[in-house]
Coordinates of C-alpha atoms and ligand atoms in Angstrom, one line a residue:
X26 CA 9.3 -29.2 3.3
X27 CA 6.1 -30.4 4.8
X28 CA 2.5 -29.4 3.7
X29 CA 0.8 -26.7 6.0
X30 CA -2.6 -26.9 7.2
X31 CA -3.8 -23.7 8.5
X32 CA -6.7 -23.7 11.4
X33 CA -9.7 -21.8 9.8
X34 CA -9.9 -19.4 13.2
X35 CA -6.6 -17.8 11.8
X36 CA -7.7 -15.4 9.6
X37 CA -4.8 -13.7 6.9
X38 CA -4.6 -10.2 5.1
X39 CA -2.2 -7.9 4.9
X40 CA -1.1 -4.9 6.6
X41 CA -0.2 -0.8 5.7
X42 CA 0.3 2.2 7.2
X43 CA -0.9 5.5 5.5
X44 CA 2.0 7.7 5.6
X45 CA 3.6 5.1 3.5
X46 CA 1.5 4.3 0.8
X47 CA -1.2 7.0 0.4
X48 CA 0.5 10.3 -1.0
X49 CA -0.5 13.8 -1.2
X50 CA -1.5 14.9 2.3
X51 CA 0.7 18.1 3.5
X52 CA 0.1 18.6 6.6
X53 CA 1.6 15.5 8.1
X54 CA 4.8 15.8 10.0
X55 CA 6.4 13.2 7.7
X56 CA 5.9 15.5 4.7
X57 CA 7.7 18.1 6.4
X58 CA 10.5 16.1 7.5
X59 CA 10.6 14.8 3.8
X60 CA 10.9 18.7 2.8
X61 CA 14.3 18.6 4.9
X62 CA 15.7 16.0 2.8
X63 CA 15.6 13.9 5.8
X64 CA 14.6 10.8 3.8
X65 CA 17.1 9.0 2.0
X66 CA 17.5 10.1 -1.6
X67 CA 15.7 13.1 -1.0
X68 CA 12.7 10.8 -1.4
X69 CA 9.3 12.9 -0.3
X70 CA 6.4 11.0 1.0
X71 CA 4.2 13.0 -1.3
X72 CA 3.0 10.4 -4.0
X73 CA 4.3 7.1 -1.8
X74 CA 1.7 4.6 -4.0
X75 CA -1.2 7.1 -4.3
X76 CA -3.0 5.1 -2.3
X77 CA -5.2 7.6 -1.3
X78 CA -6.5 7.9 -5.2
X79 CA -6.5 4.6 -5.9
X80 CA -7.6 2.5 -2.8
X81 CA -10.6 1.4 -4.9
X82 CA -8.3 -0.2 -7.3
X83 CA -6.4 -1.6 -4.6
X84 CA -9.6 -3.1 -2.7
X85 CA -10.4 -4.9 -5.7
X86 CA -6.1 -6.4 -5.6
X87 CA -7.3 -7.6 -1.8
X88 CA -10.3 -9.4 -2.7
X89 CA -8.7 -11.0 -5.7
X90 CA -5.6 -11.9 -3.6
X91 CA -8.5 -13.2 -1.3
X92 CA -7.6 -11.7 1.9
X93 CA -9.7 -12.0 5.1
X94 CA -8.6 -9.2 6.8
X95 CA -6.8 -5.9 6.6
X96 CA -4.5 -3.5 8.8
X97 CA -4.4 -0.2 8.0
X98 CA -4.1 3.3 9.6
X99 CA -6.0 6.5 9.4
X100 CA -3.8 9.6 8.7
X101 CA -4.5 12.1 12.2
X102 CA -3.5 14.9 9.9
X103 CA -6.0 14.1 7.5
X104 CA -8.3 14.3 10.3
X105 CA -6.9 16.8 11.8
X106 CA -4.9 18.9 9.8
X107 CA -5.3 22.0 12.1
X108 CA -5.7 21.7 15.4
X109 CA -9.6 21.6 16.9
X110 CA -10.0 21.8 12.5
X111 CA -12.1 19.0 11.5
X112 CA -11.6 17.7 7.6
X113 CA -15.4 16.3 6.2
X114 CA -13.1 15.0 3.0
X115 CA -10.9 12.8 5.6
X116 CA -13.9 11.8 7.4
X117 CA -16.3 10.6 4.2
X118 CA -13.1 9.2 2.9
X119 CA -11.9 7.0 4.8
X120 CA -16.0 5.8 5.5
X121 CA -16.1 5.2 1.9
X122 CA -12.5 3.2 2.1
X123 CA -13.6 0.9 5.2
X124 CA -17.4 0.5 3.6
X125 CA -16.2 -0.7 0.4
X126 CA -13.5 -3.1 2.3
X127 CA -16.4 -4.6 3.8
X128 CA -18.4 -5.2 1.2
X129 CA -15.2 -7.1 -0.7
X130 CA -15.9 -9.0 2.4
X131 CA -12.4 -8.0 3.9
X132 CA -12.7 -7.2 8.0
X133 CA -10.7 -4.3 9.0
X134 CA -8.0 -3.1 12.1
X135 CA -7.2 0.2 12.2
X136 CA -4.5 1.5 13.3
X137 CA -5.0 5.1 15.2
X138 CA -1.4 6.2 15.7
X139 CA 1.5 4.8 13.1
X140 CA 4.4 6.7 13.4
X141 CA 3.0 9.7 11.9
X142 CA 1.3 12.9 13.3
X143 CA -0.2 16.2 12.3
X144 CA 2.4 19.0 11.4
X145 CA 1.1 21.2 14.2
X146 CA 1.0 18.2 17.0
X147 CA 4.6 18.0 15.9
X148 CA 5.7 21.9 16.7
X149 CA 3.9 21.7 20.0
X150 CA 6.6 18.8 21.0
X151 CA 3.9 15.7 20.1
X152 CA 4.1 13.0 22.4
X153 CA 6.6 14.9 24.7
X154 CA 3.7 18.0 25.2
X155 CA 2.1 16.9 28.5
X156 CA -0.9 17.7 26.6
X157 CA -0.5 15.2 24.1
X158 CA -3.0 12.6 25.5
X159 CA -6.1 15.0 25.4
X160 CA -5.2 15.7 21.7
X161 CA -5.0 12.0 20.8
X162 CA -8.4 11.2 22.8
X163 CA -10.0 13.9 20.5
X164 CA -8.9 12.5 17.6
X165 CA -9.6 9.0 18.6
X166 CA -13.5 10.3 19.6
X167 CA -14.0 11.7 16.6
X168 CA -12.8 8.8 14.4
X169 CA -14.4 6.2 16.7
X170 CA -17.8 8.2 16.3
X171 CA -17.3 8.0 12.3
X172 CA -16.1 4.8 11.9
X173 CA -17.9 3.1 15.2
X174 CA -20.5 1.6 13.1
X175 CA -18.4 -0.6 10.5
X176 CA -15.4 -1.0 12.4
X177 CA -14.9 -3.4 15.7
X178 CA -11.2 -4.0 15.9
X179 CA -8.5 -1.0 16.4
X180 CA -5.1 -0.9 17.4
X181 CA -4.1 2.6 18.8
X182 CA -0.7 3.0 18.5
X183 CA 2.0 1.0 16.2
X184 CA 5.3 0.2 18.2
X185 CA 6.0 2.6 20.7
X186 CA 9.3 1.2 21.4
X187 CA 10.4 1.7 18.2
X188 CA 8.8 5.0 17.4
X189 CA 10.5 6.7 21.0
X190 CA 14.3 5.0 19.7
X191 CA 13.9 6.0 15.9
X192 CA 12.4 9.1 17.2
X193 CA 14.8 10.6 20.0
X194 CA 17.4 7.9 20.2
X195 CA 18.2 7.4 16.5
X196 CA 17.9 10.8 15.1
X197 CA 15.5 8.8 11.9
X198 CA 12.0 10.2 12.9
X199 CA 11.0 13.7 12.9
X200 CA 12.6 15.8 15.4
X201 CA 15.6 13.5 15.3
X202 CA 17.2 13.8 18.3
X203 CA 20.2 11.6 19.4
X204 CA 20.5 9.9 22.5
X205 CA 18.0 11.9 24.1
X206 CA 16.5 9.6 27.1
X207 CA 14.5 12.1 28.9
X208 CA 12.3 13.2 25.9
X209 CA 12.6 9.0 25.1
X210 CA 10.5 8.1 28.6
X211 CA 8.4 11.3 28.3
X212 CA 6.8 9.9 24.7
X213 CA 6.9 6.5 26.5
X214 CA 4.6 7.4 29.4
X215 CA 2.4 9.6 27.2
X216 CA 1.7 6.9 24.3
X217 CA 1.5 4.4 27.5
X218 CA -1.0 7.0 28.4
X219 CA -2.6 7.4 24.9
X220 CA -3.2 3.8 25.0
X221 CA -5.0 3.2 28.0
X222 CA -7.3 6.4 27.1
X223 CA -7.8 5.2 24.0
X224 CA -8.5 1.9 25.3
X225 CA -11.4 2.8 27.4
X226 CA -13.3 5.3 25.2
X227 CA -13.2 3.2 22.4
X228 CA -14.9 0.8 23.9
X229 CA -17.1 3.2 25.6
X230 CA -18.2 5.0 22.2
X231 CA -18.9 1.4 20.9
X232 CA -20.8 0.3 23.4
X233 CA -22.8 3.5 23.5
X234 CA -23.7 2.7 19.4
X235 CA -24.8 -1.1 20.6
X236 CA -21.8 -2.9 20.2
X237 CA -20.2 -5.8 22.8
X238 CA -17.8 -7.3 20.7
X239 CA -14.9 -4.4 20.2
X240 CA -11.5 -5.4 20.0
X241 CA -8.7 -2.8 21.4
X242 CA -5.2 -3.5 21.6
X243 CA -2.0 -2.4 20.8
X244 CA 0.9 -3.0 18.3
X245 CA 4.2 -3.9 19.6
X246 CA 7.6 -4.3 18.2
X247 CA 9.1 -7.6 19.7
X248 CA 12.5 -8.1 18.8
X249 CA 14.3 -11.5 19.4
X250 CA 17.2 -10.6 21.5
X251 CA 19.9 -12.7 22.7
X252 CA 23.0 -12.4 24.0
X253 CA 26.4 -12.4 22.2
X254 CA 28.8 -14.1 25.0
X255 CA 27.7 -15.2 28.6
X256 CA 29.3 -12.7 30.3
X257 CA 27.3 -11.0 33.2
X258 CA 27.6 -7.7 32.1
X259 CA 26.2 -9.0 28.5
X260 CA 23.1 -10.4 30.4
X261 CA 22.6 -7.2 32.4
X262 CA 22.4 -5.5 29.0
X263 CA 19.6 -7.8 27.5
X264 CA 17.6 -7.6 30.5
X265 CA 17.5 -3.9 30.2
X266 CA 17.0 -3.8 26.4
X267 CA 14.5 -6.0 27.3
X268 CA 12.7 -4.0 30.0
X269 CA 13.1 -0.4 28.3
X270 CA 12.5 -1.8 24.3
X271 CA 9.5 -4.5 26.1
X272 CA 8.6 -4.8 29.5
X273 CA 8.6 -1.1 30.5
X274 CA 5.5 -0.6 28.0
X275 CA 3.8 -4.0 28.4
X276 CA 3.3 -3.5 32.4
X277 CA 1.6 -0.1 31.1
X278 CA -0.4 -1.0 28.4
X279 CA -1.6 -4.2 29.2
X280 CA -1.8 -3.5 32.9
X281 CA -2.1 -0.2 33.5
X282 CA 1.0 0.0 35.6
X283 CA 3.6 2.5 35.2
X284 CA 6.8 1.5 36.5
X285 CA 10.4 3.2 36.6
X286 CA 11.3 5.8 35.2
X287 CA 8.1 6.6 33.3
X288 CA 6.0 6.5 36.5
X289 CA 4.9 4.3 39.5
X290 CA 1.5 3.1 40.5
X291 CA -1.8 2.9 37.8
X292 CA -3.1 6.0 36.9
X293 CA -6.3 4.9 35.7
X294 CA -6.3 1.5 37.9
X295 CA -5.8 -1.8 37.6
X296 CA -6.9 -4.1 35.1
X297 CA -6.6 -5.4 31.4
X298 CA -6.6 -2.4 28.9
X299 CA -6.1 -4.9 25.5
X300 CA -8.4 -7.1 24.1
X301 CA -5.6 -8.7 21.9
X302 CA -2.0 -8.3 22.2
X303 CA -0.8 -7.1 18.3
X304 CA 3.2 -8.7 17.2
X305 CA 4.9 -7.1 15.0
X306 CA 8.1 -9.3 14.3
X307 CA 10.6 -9.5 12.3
X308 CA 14.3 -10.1 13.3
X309 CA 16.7 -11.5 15.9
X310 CA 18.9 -9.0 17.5
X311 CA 22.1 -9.7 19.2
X312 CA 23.5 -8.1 22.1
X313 CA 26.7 -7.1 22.6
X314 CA 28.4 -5.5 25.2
X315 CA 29.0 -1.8 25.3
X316 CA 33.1 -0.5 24.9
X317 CA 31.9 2.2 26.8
X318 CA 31.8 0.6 30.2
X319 CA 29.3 3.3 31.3
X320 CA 27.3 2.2 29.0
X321 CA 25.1 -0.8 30.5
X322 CA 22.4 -0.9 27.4
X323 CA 25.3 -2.6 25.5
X324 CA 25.1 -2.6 21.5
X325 CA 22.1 -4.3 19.5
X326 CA 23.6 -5.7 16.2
X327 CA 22.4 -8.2 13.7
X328 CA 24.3 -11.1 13.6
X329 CA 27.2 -11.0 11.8
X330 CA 28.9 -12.6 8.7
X331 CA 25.9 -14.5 7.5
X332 CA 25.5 -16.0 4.5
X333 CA 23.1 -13.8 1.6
X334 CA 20.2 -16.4 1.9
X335 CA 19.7 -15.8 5.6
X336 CA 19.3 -11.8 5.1
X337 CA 16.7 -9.8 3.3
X338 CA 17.5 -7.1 1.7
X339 CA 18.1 -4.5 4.6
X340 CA 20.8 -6.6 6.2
X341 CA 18.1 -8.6 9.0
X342 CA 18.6 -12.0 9.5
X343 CA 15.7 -14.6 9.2
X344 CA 14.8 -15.8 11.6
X345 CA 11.8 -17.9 12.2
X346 CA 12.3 -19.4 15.1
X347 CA 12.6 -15.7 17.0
X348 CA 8.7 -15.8 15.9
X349 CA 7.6 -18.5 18.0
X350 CA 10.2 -17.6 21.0
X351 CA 8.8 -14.2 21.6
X352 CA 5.0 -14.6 20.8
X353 CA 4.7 -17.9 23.0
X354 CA 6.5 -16.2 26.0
X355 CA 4.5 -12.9 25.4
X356 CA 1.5 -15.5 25.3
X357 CA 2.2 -17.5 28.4
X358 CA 2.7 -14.4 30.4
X359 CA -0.7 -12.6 29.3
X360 CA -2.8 -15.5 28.1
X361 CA -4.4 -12.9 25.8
X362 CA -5.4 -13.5 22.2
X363 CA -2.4 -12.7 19.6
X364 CA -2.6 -10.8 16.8
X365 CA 0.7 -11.0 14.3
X366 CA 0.0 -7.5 13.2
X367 CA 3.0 -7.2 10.5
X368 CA 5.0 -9.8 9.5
X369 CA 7.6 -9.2 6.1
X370 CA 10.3 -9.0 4.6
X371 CA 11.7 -6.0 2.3
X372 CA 12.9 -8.3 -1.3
X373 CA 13.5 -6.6 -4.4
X374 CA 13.9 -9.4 -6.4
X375 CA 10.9 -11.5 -4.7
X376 CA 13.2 -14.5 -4.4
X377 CA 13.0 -15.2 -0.6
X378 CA 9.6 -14.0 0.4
X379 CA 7.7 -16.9 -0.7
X380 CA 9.7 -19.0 1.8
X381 CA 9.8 -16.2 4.3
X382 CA 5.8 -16.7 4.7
X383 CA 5.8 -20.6 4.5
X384 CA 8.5 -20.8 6.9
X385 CA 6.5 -18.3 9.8
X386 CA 3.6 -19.6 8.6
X387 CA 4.6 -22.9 10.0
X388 CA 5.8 -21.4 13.2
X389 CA 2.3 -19.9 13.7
X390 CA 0.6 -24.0 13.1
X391 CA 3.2 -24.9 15.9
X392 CA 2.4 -22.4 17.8
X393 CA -1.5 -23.2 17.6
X394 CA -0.8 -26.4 18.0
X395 CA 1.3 -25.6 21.1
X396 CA -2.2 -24.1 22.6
X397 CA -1.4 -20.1 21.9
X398 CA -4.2 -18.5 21.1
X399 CA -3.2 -16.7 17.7
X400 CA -5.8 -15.4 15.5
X401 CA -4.7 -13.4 12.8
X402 CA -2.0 -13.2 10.7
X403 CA -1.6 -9.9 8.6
X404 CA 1.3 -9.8 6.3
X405 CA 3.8 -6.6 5.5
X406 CA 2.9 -5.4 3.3
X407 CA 0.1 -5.4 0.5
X408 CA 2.2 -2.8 -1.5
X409 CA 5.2 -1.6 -1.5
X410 CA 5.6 1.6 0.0
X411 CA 7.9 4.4 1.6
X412 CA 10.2 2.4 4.2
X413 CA 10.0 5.8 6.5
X414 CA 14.1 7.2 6.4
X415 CA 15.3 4.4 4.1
X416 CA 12.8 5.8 1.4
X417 CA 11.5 3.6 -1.3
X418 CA 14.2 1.3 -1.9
X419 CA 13.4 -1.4 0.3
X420 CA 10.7 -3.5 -1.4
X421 CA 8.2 -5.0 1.2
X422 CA 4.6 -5.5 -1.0
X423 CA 3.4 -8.8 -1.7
X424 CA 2.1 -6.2 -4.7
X425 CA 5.2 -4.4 -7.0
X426 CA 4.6 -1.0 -7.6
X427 CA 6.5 1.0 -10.5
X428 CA 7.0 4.2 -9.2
X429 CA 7.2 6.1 -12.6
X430 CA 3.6 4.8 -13.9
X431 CA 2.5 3.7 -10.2
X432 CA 1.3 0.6 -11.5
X433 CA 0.3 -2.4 -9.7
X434 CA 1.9 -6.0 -10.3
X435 CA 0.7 -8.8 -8.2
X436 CA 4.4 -10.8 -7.3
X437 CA 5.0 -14.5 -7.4
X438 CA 4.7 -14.7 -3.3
X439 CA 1.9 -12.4 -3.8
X440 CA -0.1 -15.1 -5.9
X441 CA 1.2 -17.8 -3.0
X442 CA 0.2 -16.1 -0.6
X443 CA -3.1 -15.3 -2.3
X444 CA -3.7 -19.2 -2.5
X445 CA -2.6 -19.6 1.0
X446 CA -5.4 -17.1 1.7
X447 CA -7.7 -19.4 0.2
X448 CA -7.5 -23.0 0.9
X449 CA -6.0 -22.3 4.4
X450 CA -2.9 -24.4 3.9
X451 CA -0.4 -24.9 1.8
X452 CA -0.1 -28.3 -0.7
X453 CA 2.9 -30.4 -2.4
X454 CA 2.4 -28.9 -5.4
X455 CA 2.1 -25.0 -3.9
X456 CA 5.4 -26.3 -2.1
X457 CA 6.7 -27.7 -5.9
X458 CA 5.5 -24.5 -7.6
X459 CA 6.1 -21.5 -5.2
X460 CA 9.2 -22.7 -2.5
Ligands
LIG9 C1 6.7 -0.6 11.1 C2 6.4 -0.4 9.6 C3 7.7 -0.7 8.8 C4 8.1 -2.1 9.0 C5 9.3 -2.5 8.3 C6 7.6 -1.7 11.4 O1 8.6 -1.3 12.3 O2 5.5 -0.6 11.8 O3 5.9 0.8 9.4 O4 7.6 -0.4 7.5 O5 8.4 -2.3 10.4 O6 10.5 -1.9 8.7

């Protein structure tokens, strides 16, 4: 293994989401769906890791794990939590949260839309209401106008293409519907929507306040796919897993173009509506053909038979190399800056996750080195936390926490990475003591 030298414009943190580590909010749509047993083990998402009590506690983890910068999303329904009903307590809490960030000199990206809505956005049909937009642009003004001040980076909404499959393919997100494609493209062209809204007022409110140097972009699930055999039909399949899961979205939120079947044309014009272009990546996913010859999208399986060191604990291979394949093609097509918004790997036993971050680690110095312009890295996740369905078994935090005492326990790849943070490479002896 060779030493690592890190450029200084990356900068490295972490990344959460609130739903899964803050606890005790009720009117969330995720609660609910945790009140219908719908997560596994009858898990609830009402304590997750309390970060909601103890975010001080956890600031102070950040700045002594030395992180530059930190992901994190703001809870609508916390906002929100009836609708046109604005919370002060949301408001001056997450102020306080992002203020005190700062001043442990950690820069933060927050995340307006992760997966998780208010209760009542949820009964009105959420993203499939053809209202949906307008309520997200309220939201958004009002946090923008709180947070405008302190905060110059956002990301507005966390993997739509992921969120619309879990959500109406899957049956894993609240409503759960299976296989339903038409509500699937209606969320698609509404969050498509969201984004480009979101794009422009944000930048609008921030330039109103005095601000020219606001980053907006968005956070997208790019999986690795490749093809299982060279037969045609398998080829047809990854080209349209690749346009509805990819393409589909990035022609409407990078470009403002909405293209079949969400829409034709550009509703708000042409142009560029993200500042950066935010990666979250974890897997290679192979494609295989349908048995249901009516079926063109085919099958999306991990690969099979593989050997326990190349899997983390969920069953996904590792897979590196996927990292640089999809970021440098995303890159060469867009030229915009990249942001590897999450990046992990779920490991109870902290035995692979040290390696997991050296090894993408080094695929981000190649890809610098190969002239991509990528400029942060934030890592999944600080804490561990509620894995949405699969409940908290799957451990992702570079930070245990017991979930009986909710203590916090820095792990090994935590203190790595924590060093990594620091000195902006890693050394023979890090290699010697960590891989
Ligand atoms: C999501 C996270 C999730 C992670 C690991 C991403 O799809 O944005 O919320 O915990 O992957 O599955």
């Amino acid at each position: 293994m060779k030493e690592l030298i890190l450029p200084k414009k990356i900068l490295l943190g972490c990344a959460t989401a609130a739903t899964q580590i803050e606890g005790g909010d009720k009117n969330s749509n995720w609660y609910h769906w945790s009140q219908k047993g719908k997560i596994a083990n009858n898990e609830s998402s009402i304590v997750a890791a309390d970060h909601y009590n103890r975010y001080v506690e956890d600031i102070n983890l950040m700045k002594e794990m030395n992180l530059e910068v930190y992901r994190m999303s703001i809870e609508w329904s916390r906002i929100e939590p009836k609708e046109g009903t604005w919370s002060q307590e949301g408001i001056l809490h997450y102020q306080d949260e992002i203020k005190k960030l700062i001043k442990a000199g950690i820069k933060p990206l927050v995340t307006l839309h992760h997966f998780s809505h208010p209760q009542w956005f949820e009964e009105i049909g959420a993203w499939t209401n053809r209202d949906s937009v307008n309520y997200f642009k309220r939201f958004v003004k009002k946090v923008v106008e709180t947070i405008g001040d302190y905060v110059s980076e956002y990301c507005t909404i966390n993997e739509p293409n992921v969120f619309v499959t879990d959500t109406y393919m899957d049956g894993k997100y609240p409503p759960g519907h299976n296989d339903d494609i038409v509500s699937y493209f209606k969320a698609a062209k509404n969050l498509i929507l969201a984004h480009l809204h979101a794009y422009q007022l944000i930048h609008k409110i921030r330039k109103k306040i005095g601000y020219d140097n606001t980053m907006v972009g968005f956070a997208h699930h790019l999986a690795y796919f490749e093809c299982k055999n060279s037969n045609p039909l398998t080829k047809l399949s990854k080209r349209l897993m690749d346009y509805s899961f990819h393409g589909l979205f990035f022609n409407g939120m990078v470009n403002g173009h909405l293209t079949f079947p969400v829409g034709f044309g550009y509703p708000i014009g042409k142009g560029i509506y993200c500042d950066f272009i935010g990666v979250n990546y974890y897997s290679r996913h192979i494609i295989h053909p349908s048995k249901n010859p009516a079926m063109l999208f085919g099958e999306v399986k991990v690969e099979e038979d593989l050997p326990d060191f190349r899997v983390n604990d969920l069953g996904w291979e590792l897979y590196p190399q996927g990292l640089y394949q999809v970021v440098k093609k995303t890159y060469d097509k867009y030229k915009l800056p990249i942001f590897i918004t999450e990046n992990g790997i779920p490991d109870a036993k902290d035995i692979k996750r040290s390696k997991f971050i050296y090894d993408h680690l080094a695929k981000i110095c190649k890809l610098i080195s190969d002239g991509v312009d990528v400029r942060r890295y934030y890592h999944w996740s600080l804490l561990d936390n509620l894995e949405w369905n699969d409940g908290y078994g799957p451990r992702f935090g570079l930070i245990e926490v017991d979930y009986d005492t909710l203590e916090r326990n820095i792990r090994k790849s935590g203190v790595f990475y924590s060093k990594i943070c620091k000195e902006k490479r890693v050394t023979k002896n890090m290699i010697e003591t960590y891989l």
